[in-house]
Each structure stands twice: as structure tokens, then as C-alpha cells.
Amino acid sequence: ELKVEQNPLFLSMQEGKNYTIYCNYSTTSDRLYWYRQDPGKSLESLFVLLSNGAVKQEGRLMASLDTKARLSTLHITAAVHDLSATYFCAVVTDKLIFGTGTRLQVFP
Amino acid sequence: DGGITQSPKYLFRKEGQNVTLSCEQNLNHDAMYWYRQDPGQGLRLIYYSQIVNDFQKGDIAEGYSVSREKKESFPLTVTSAQKNPTAFYLCASSPGTPSYNEQFFGPGTRLTVL
């Protein structure tokens, strides 16, 4: 059974600091998504990573994919309060398998 | 505007009742999905449909039923057999199979059992 694990599950960080969220998965896949979810809201697509070595950046967020290590990272640079949300990775096999999510809280 | 709509936004159900959640899309997508999200957890797949008049069970289909009579619509019925239905339900669609196509999500329905 495919497992998708994120860590940390909860992250409280100060504005201006950097941090990385990790997404490990247990089977072969070369396609992975990162989503953002605000409380009580739906999922917003952040990044689509389509191949080994893929790197994408949008603002203060950068995502990468290493299919050989079965690992994706979401790096946060100089965090701001507006980034506070829950972040999910999702791995594609014949369906989409979601990680448990990382709840990010950015404080002044 | 193209997109996915879900209704109602909030739904309250008494124990023993069946309720139906609506999902409509005007993106001309072939595939549609239903997910359940419990507090502090990721999404789990309930049912999916890749074409009209055909659908498959996901990982947690027990106590749920669906239909796909039209391409645009994929309603989910939560039956009385679902013992713990209180959750946030998300509908999604994609142009084709999830292996090659990104899924787009609706705004969700929050179901509470009284």
C-alpha cells in the first residue's frame, strides 16, 4: 500500500525565517502535487512536479522532486504571516494519494 | 466562469437519514472524484468516475453511493450505513485519468451529523 508521509505535521515559525517541509512516499511515481488549504476552504494547487529533478518556484515557496529518493521538499524562504495554512503533497499512481498535511503557522 | 460547484456548503443530518451532496462542473472534464477529509488529516478517496455511467470505489466507499448520469454531474449520497459521516467532503474533476492530469477541486461541503 502506498504511503505518503509529511513532516513535520505542525510547524510554527517566525516571520523572516526559512524552513523546509518534507514529503516521503513509498512507491514509484514521477508526478507529485503540492496544495495549500486555508481553514474551512478547498485545496489550491501550488505546484505540479512532473519528473525527477523538477524544481518550481513561486514567490517565497520552492518545490523540488527527487524520484529516486522518493522525496519532495517544499522550501519556505523568509516566511510571512500570509503563508499560514496547511500544505499537502499528493503522489500520483493510478489515483492521487495525499499526505497527512503540514500545518504552518507564521508569527511575528 | 468555468469551475466546480458543490452544494450545499453546510449540511446537517440526523442519524439514520440519507443525504445527497451535489457536485457540478462546467470544465468539460471526463473524470470526477469524491474525497473525504477529517480534521487534521489528508484527503481520502471515496469514489471516482472516469466516464459517464461508470464509476469505481475508492479507498473508503462503504456507506456511500454515487451516480454519473451526466458528464457535468457526480452526486454523492451518504447513506445511513455510514457510521461516522461527519466530515468535509470535496469533489474534484480532471480532463482524464489522474495518472496524467491534474485534479481541480470544488469548494467543499461540510456535513455534520446531529
PDB file of C-alpha atoms in Angstrom:
ATOM      1  CA  GLU A   1       0.000   0.000   0.000  1.00  0.00           C
ATOM      2  CA  LEU A   2       1.330   3.385  -0.978  1.00  0.00           C
ATOM      3  CA  LYS A   3       2.111   5.621   1.961  1.00  0.00           C
ATOM      4  CA  VAL A   4       2.775   9.340   1.766  1.00  0.00           C
ATOM      5  CA  GLU A   5       4.319  10.864   4.853  1.00  0.00           C
ATOM      6  CA  GLN A   6       4.890  14.513   5.552  1.00  0.00           C
ATOM      7  CA  ASN A   7       6.995  16.052   8.235  1.00  0.00           C
ATOM      8  CA  PRO A   8       6.708  17.977  10.267  1.00  0.00           C
ATOM      9  CA  LEU A   9       2.971  17.701  10.893  1.00  0.00           C
ATOM     10  CA  PHE A  10       2.940  21.069  12.577  1.00  0.00           C
ATOM     11  CA  LEU A  11       5.338  23.948  12.075  1.00  0.00           C
ATOM     12  CA  SER A  12       5.365  27.195  13.973  1.00  0.00           C
ATOM     13  CA  MET A  13       7.876  29.643  12.619  1.00  0.00           C
ATOM     14  CA  GLN A  14       8.816  33.264  12.981  1.00  0.00           C
ATOM     15  CA  GLU A  15       8.427  35.711  10.139  1.00  0.00           C
ATOM     16  CA  GLY A  16      11.585  36.068   8.122  1.00  0.00           C
ATOM     17  CA  LYS A  17      12.863  32.564   8.825  1.00  0.00           C
ATOM     18  CA  ASN A  18      13.438  29.725   6.356  1.00  0.00           C
ATOM     19  CA  TYR A  19      12.195  26.172   6.661  1.00  0.00           C
ATOM     20  CA  THR A  20      11.582  23.012   4.637  1.00  0.00           C
ATOM     21  CA  ILE A  21       8.639  20.622   4.619  1.00  0.00           C
ATOM     22  CA  TYR A  22       9.391  17.053   3.562  1.00  0.00           C
ATOM     23  CA  CYS A  23       7.187  14.593   1.683  1.00  0.00           C
ATOM     24  CA  ASN A  24       8.301  10.954   1.513  1.00  0.00           C
ATOM     25  CA  TYR A  25       6.434   8.293  -0.408  1.00  0.00           C
ATOM     26  CA  SER A  26       6.771   4.538  -0.565  1.00  0.00           C
ATOM     27  CA  THR A  27       6.343   3.572  -4.221  1.00  0.00           C
ATOM     28  CA  THR A  28       7.480   4.621  -7.658  1.00  0.00           C
ATOM     29  CA  SER A  29       5.935   7.786  -9.004  1.00  0.00           C
ATOM     30  CA  ASP A  30       7.215  10.577 -11.197  1.00  0.00           C
ATOM     31  CA  ARG A  31       4.404  13.059 -10.645  1.00  0.00           C
ATOM     32  CA  LEU A  32       3.662  14.932  -7.456  1.00  0.00           C
ATOM     33  CA  TYR A  33       1.491  17.885  -6.469  1.00  0.00           C
ATOM     34  CA  TRP A  34       1.661  20.416  -3.682  1.00  0.00           C
ATOM     35  CA  TYR A  35      -1.564  22.029  -2.441  1.00  0.00           C
ATOM     36  CA  ARG A  36      -2.399  24.741   0.041  1.00  0.00           C
ATOM     37  CA  GLN A  37      -5.535  24.672   2.200  1.00  0.00           C
ATOM     38  CA  ASP A  38      -6.789  27.563   4.315  1.00  0.00           C
ATOM     39  CA  PRO A  39      -9.054  26.708   7.273  1.00  0.00           C
ATOM     40  CA  GLY A  40     -12.501  25.619   6.116  1.00  0.00           C
ATOM     41  CA  LYS A  41     -11.572  26.080   2.470  1.00  0.00           C
ATOM     42  CA  SER A  42     -10.841  23.883  -0.507  1.00  0.00           C
ATOM     43  CA  LEU A  43      -7.451  22.962  -1.910  1.00  0.00           C
ATOM     44  CA  GLU A  44      -5.467  25.404  -4.006  1.00  0.00           C
ATOM     45  CA  SER A  45      -2.903  23.952  -6.396  1.00  0.00           C
ATOM     46  CA  LEU A  46       0.608  25.288  -5.808  1.00  0.00           C
ATOM     47  CA  PHE A  47       2.991  23.149  -7.829  1.00  0.00           C
ATOM     48  CA  VAL A  48       2.953  20.256 -10.266  1.00  0.00           C
ATOM     49  CA  LEU A  49       6.256  18.355 -10.371  1.00  0.00           C
ATOM     50  CA  LEU A  50       6.474  16.077 -13.394  1.00  0.00           C
ATOM     51  CA  SER A  51       9.905  14.474 -13.408  1.00  0.00           C
ATOM     52  CA  ASN A  52      12.992  13.671 -11.414  1.00  0.00           C
ATOM     53  CA  GLY A  53      14.928  16.790 -10.553  1.00  0.00           C
ATOM     54  CA  ALA A  54      11.989  19.110 -11.207  1.00  0.00           C
ATOM     55  CA  VAL A  55      12.167  22.385  -9.322  1.00  0.00           C
ATOM     56  CA  LYS A  56       9.484  25.056  -9.300  1.00  0.00           C
ATOM     57  CA  GLN A  57       9.326  28.374  -7.513  1.00  0.00           C
ATOM     58  CA  GLU A  58       6.549  30.812  -6.822  1.00  0.00           C
ATOM     59  CA  GLY A  59       7.240  33.749  -4.574  1.00  0.00           C
ATOM     60  CA  ARG A  60       8.615  32.527  -1.244  1.00  0.00           C
ATOM     61  CA  LEU A  61       7.870  28.868  -1.977  1.00  0.00           C
ATOM     62  CA  MET A  62      10.070  26.450  -3.879  1.00  0.00           C
ATOM     63  CA  ALA A  63       9.267  22.785  -4.506  1.00  0.00           C
ATOM     64  CA  SER A  64      11.530  20.014  -5.730  1.00  0.00           C
ATOM     65  CA  LEU A  65      11.201  16.337  -6.582  1.00  0.00           C
ATOM     66  CA  ASP A  66      13.724  13.508  -6.289  1.00  0.00           C
ATOM     67  CA  THR A  67      12.026  10.398  -7.658  1.00  0.00           C
ATOM     68  CA  LYS A  68      14.987   8.158  -6.875  1.00  0.00           C
ATOM     69  CA  ALA A  69      14.852   9.077  -3.196  1.00  0.00           C
ATOM     70  CA  ARG A  70      11.017   9.208  -3.337  1.00  0.00           C
ATOM     71  CA  LEU A  71      11.207  12.610  -1.731  1.00  0.00           C
ATOM     72  CA  SER A  72       9.760  16.025  -2.408  1.00  0.00           C
ATOM     73  CA  THR A  73      10.513  19.191  -0.492  1.00  0.00           C
ATOM     74  CA  LEU A  74       8.670  22.479  -0.103  1.00  0.00           C
ATOM     75  CA  HIS A  75      11.061  25.205   0.968  1.00  0.00           C
ATOM     76  CA  ILE A  76       9.831  28.406   2.543  1.00  0.00           C
ATOM     77  CA  THR A  77      12.049  31.459   2.294  1.00  0.00           C
ATOM     78  CA  ALA A  78      11.651  34.447   4.608  1.00  0.00           C
ATOM     79  CA  ALA A  79       8.226  33.396   5.838  1.00  0.00           C
ATOM     80  CA  VAL A  80       5.378  35.888   6.133  1.00  0.00           C
ATOM     81  CA  HIS A  81       2.089  35.576   8.006  1.00  0.00           C
ATOM     82  CA  ASP A  82       0.109  35.126   4.760  1.00  0.00           C
ATOM     83  CA  LEU A  83       1.790  31.751   4.266  1.00  0.00           C
ATOM     84  CA  SER A  84      -0.006  30.371   7.333  1.00  0.00           C
ATOM     85  CA  ALA A  85      -2.068  27.416   6.047  1.00  0.00           C
ATOM     86  CA  THR A  86      -1.964  23.636   5.762  1.00  0.00           C
ATOM     87  CA  TYR A  87       0.186  22.247   2.968  1.00  0.00           C
ATOM     88  CA  PHE A  88      -0.396  18.861   1.376  1.00  0.00           C
ATOM     89  CA  CYS A  89       1.671  16.836  -1.011  1.00  0.00           C
ATOM     90  CA  ALA A  90      -0.098  14.286  -3.207  1.00  0.00           C
ATOM     91  CA  VAL A  91       1.539  11.487  -5.155  1.00  0.00           C
ATOM     92  CA  VAL A  92       0.171  10.125  -8.411  1.00  0.00           C
ATOM     93  CA  THR A  93      -0.137   6.428  -9.072  1.00  0.00           C
ATOM     94  CA  ASP A  94      -3.366   5.271 -10.723  1.00  0.00           C
ATOM     95  CA  LYS A  95      -5.005   7.746  -8.349  1.00  0.00           C
ATOM     96  CA  LEU A  96      -3.975  10.629  -6.140  1.00  0.00           C
ATOM     97  CA  ILE A  97      -2.679   9.734  -2.671  1.00  0.00           C
ATOM     98  CA  PHE A  98      -2.453  12.582  -0.172  1.00  0.00           C
ATOM     99  CA  GLY A  99      -0.043  13.114   2.667  1.00  0.00           C
ATOM    100  CA  THR A 100      -1.344  13.959   6.124  1.00  0.00           C
ATOM    101  CA  GLY A 101      -0.575  17.638   5.701  1.00  0.00           C
ATOM    102  CA  THR A 102       1.717  20.121   7.422  1.00  0.00           C
ATOM    103  CA  ARG A 103       0.027  22.880   9.349  1.00  0.00           C
ATOM    104  CA  LEU A 104       2.170  26.004   9.100  1.00  0.00           C
ATOM    105  CA  GLN A 105       1.768  28.900  11.470  1.00  0.00           C
ATOM    106  CA  VAL A 106       3.876  32.014  10.925  1.00  0.00           C
ATOM    107  CA  PHE A 107       4.061  34.503  13.771  1.00  0.00           C
ATOM    108  CA  PRO A 108       5.614  37.989  14.007  1.00  0.00           C
TER     109      PRO A 108
ATOM    110  CA  ASP B   1     -16.775  31.165 -15.479  1.00  0.00           C
ATOM    111  CA  GLY B   2     -15.532  27.610 -15.629  1.00  0.00           C
ATOM    112  CA  GLY B   3     -15.318  25.697 -12.426  1.00  0.00           C
ATOM    113  CA  ILE B   4     -16.653  23.184  -9.965  1.00  0.00           C
ATOM    114  CA  THR B   5     -19.594  23.924  -7.705  1.00  0.00           C
ATOM    115  CA  GLN B   6     -20.692  21.981  -4.660  1.00  0.00           C
ATOM    116  CA  SER B   7     -23.887  22.387  -2.715  1.00  0.00           C
ATOM    117  CA  PRO B   8     -24.851  22.866  -0.050  1.00  0.00           C
ATOM    118  CA  LYS B   9     -21.891  24.458   1.703  1.00  0.00           C
ATOM    119  CA  TYR B  10     -23.118  23.175   5.081  1.00  0.00           C
ATOM    120  CA  LEU B  11     -25.370  20.185   5.671  1.00  0.00           C
ATOM    121  CA  PHE B  12     -26.819  18.792   8.851  1.00  0.00           C
ATOM    122  CA  ARG B  13     -28.120  15.257   9.016  1.00  0.00           C
ATOM    123  CA  LYS B  14     -29.982  13.345  11.634  1.00  0.00           C
ATOM    124  CA  GLU B  15     -28.814   9.851  12.382  1.00  0.00           C
ATOM    125  CA  GLY B  16     -30.457   7.311  10.091  1.00  0.00           C
ATOM    126  CA  GLN B  17     -31.044   9.742   7.241  1.00  0.00           C
ATOM    127  CA  ASN B  18     -29.607   9.561   3.760  1.00  0.00           C
ATOM    128  CA  VAL B  19     -28.316  12.830   2.322  1.00  0.00           C
ATOM    129  CA  THR B  20     -27.086  13.749  -1.140  1.00  0.00           C
ATOM    130  CA  LEU B  21     -24.236  16.140  -1.857  1.00  0.00           C
ATOM    131  CA  SER B  22     -24.199  17.859  -5.224  1.00  0.00           C
ATOM    132  CA  CYS B  23     -21.162  18.344  -7.460  1.00  0.00           C
ATOM    133  CA  GLU B  24     -21.339  20.044 -10.850  1.00  0.00           C
ATOM    134  CA  GLN B  25     -18.562  21.020 -13.248  1.00  0.00           C
ATOM    135  CA  ASN B  26     -18.591  23.001 -16.486  1.00  0.00           C
ATOM    136  CA  LEU B  27     -14.973  22.307 -17.395  1.00  0.00           C
ATOM    137  CA  ASN B  28     -15.904  19.503 -19.798  1.00  0.00           C
ATOM    138  CA  HIS B  29     -13.797  17.131 -17.732  1.00  0.00           C
ATOM    139  CA  ASP B  30     -14.269  13.408 -18.199  1.00  0.00           C
ATOM    140  CA  ALA B  31     -13.204  12.312 -14.708  1.00  0.00           C
ATOM    141  CA  MET B  32     -14.753  13.256 -11.378  1.00  0.00           C
ATOM    142  CA  TYR B  33     -13.889  12.314  -7.796  1.00  0.00           C
ATOM    143  CA  TRP B  34     -15.210  12.463  -4.264  1.00  0.00           C
ATOM    144  CA  TYR B  35     -12.898  12.812  -1.271  1.00  0.00           C
ATOM    145  CA  ARG B  36     -13.477  12.888   2.441  1.00  0.00           C
ATOM    146  CA  GLN B  37     -11.357  14.960   4.820  1.00  0.00           C
ATOM    147  CA  ASP B  38     -11.407  14.522   8.586  1.00  0.00           C
ATOM    148  CA  PRO B  39      -9.961  17.175  10.916  1.00  0.00           C
ATOM    149  CA  GLY B  40      -6.180  17.294  10.837  1.00  0.00           C
ATOM    150  CA  GLN B  41      -5.941  14.686   8.108  1.00  0.00           C
ATOM    151  CA  GLY B  42      -5.377  14.399   4.395  1.00  0.00           C
ATOM    152  CA  LEU B  43      -7.962  13.547   1.762  1.00  0.00           C
ATOM    153  CA  ARG B  44      -9.201  10.010   1.226  1.00  0.00           C
ATOM    154  CA  LEU B  45     -10.837   8.839  -1.991  1.00  0.00           C
ATOM    155  CA  ILE B  46     -14.459   7.668  -1.742  1.00  0.00           C
ATOM    156  CA  TYR B  47     -15.494   7.118  -5.362  1.00  0.00           C
ATOM    157  CA  TYR B  48     -14.344   8.185  -8.796  1.00  0.00           C
ATOM    158  CA  SER B  49     -15.730   8.143 -12.302  1.00  0.00           C
ATOM    159  CA  GLN B  50     -13.733   8.307 -15.485  1.00  0.00           C
ATOM    160  CA  ILE B  51     -16.683   8.327 -17.851  1.00  0.00           C
ATOM    161  CA  VAL B  52     -20.444   8.749 -17.830  1.00  0.00           C
ATOM    162  CA  ASN B  53     -22.391   5.758 -16.460  1.00  0.00           C
ATOM    163  CA  ASP B  54     -19.284   4.216 -14.941  1.00  0.00           C
ATOM    164  CA  PHE B  55     -17.668   4.650 -11.527  1.00  0.00           C
ATOM    165  CA  GLN B  56     -15.301   2.793  -9.217  1.00  0.00           C
ATOM    166  CA  LYS B  57     -14.903   2.503  -5.475  1.00  0.00           C
ATOM    167  CA  GLY B  58     -12.059   4.310  -3.823  1.00  0.00           C
ATOM    168  CA  ASP B  59     -10.445   3.505  -0.505  1.00  0.00           C
ATOM    169  CA  ILE B  60     -13.415   4.259   1.762  1.00  0.00           C
ATOM    170  CA  ALA B  61     -16.574   3.595  -0.291  1.00  0.00           C
ATOM    171  CA  GLU B  62     -18.558   1.771   2.386  1.00  0.00           C
ATOM    172  CA  GLY B  63     -21.703   3.682   3.341  1.00  0.00           C
ATOM    173  CA  TYR B  64     -21.607   5.897   0.248  1.00  0.00           C
ATOM    174  CA  SER B  65     -23.142   5.696  -3.215  1.00  0.00           C
ATOM    175  CA  VAL B  66     -22.741   7.745  -6.399  1.00  0.00           C
ATOM    176  CA  SER B  67     -24.188   8.100  -9.873  1.00  0.00           C
ATOM    177  CA  ARG B  68     -22.834   9.578 -13.099  1.00  0.00           C
ATOM    178  CA  GLU B  69     -25.729  10.049 -15.463  1.00  0.00           C
ATOM    179  CA  LYS B  70     -24.368  13.251 -16.967  1.00  0.00           C
ATOM    180  CA  LYS B  71     -20.821  14.329 -17.683  1.00  0.00           C
ATOM    181  CA  GLU B  72     -21.245  17.514 -15.640  1.00  0.00           C
ATOM    182  CA  SER B  73     -22.697  15.958 -12.515  1.00  0.00           C
ATOM    183  CA  PHE B  74     -21.449  13.472  -9.901  1.00  0.00           C
ATOM    184  CA  PRO B  75     -23.702  13.444  -6.811  1.00  0.00           C
ATOM    185  CA  LEU B  76     -22.662  11.612  -3.654  1.00  0.00           C
ATOM    186  CA  THR B  77     -25.205  10.025  -1.318  1.00  0.00           C
ATOM    187  CA  VAL B  78     -24.174   9.445   2.271  1.00  0.00           C
ATOM    188  CA  THR B  79     -26.335   6.593   3.475  1.00  0.00           C
ATOM    189  CA  SER B  80     -27.362   5.610   6.976  1.00  0.00           C
ATOM    190  CA  ALA B  81     -24.840   2.765   6.703  1.00  0.00           C
ATOM    191  CA  GLN B  82     -22.020   5.283   7.028  1.00  0.00           C
ATOM    192  CA  LYS B  83     -21.437   5.214  10.773  1.00  0.00           C
ATOM    193  CA  ASN B  84     -19.337   8.337  11.123  1.00  0.00           C
ATOM    194  CA  PRO B  85     -20.214  10.706   8.284  1.00  0.00           C
ATOM    195  CA  THR B  86     -19.284  13.999   9.927  1.00  0.00           C
ATOM    196  CA  ALA B  87     -16.501  15.362   7.715  1.00  0.00           C
ATOM    197  CA  PHE B  88     -15.581  17.824   4.983  1.00  0.00           C
ATOM    198  CA  TYR B  89     -16.381  16.459   1.513  1.00  0.00           C
ATOM    199  CA  LEU B  90     -14.518  17.644  -1.552  1.00  0.00           C
ATOM    200  CA  CYS B  91     -15.396  16.993  -5.173  1.00  0.00           C
ATOM    201  CA  ALA B  92     -12.770  17.214  -7.906  1.00  0.00           C
ATOM    202  CA  SER B  93     -12.536  16.781 -11.649  1.00  0.00           C
ATOM    203  CA  SER B  94      -9.787  16.244 -14.215  1.00  0.00           C
ATOM    204  CA  PRO B  95      -9.618  16.092 -18.018  1.00  0.00           C
ATOM    205  CA  GLY B  96      -8.713  12.402 -17.882  1.00  0.00           C
ATOM    206  CA  THR B  97      -7.068   9.835 -15.664  1.00  0.00           C
ATOM    207  CA  PRO B  98      -5.198  11.101 -12.577  1.00  0.00           C
ATOM    208  CA  SER B  99      -2.003   9.494 -13.839  1.00  0.00           C
ATOM    209  CA  TYR B 100      -1.556  12.288 -16.354  1.00  0.00           C
ATOM    210  CA  ASN B 101      -3.998  15.019 -15.443  1.00  0.00           C
ATOM    211  CA  GLU B 102      -4.192  17.486 -12.610  1.00  0.00           C
ATOM    212  CA  GLN B 103      -7.324  17.463 -10.475  1.00  0.00           C
ATOM    213  CA  PHE B 104      -9.240  20.648  -9.710  1.00  0.00           C
ATOM    214  CA  PHE B 105     -11.223  20.902  -6.507  1.00  0.00           C
ATOM    215  CA  GLY B 106     -14.608  22.341  -5.623  1.00  0.00           C
ATOM    216  CA  PRO B 107     -15.243  24.490  -2.533  1.00  0.00           C
ATOM    217  CA  GLY B 108     -16.433  21.581  -0.386  1.00  0.00           C
ATOM    218  CA  THR B 109     -19.470  20.599   1.705  1.00  0.00           C
ATOM    219  CA  ARG B 110     -19.213  20.293   5.464  1.00  0.00           C
ATOM    220  CA  LEU B 111     -21.536  17.550   6.729  1.00  0.00           C
ATOM    221  CA  THR B 112     -22.449  17.315  10.388  1.00  0.00           C
ATOM    222  CA  VAL B 113     -24.498  14.549  11.961  1.00  0.00           C
ATOM    223  CA  LEU B 114     -26.717  15.763  14.787  1.00  0.00           C
TER     224      LEU B 114
END
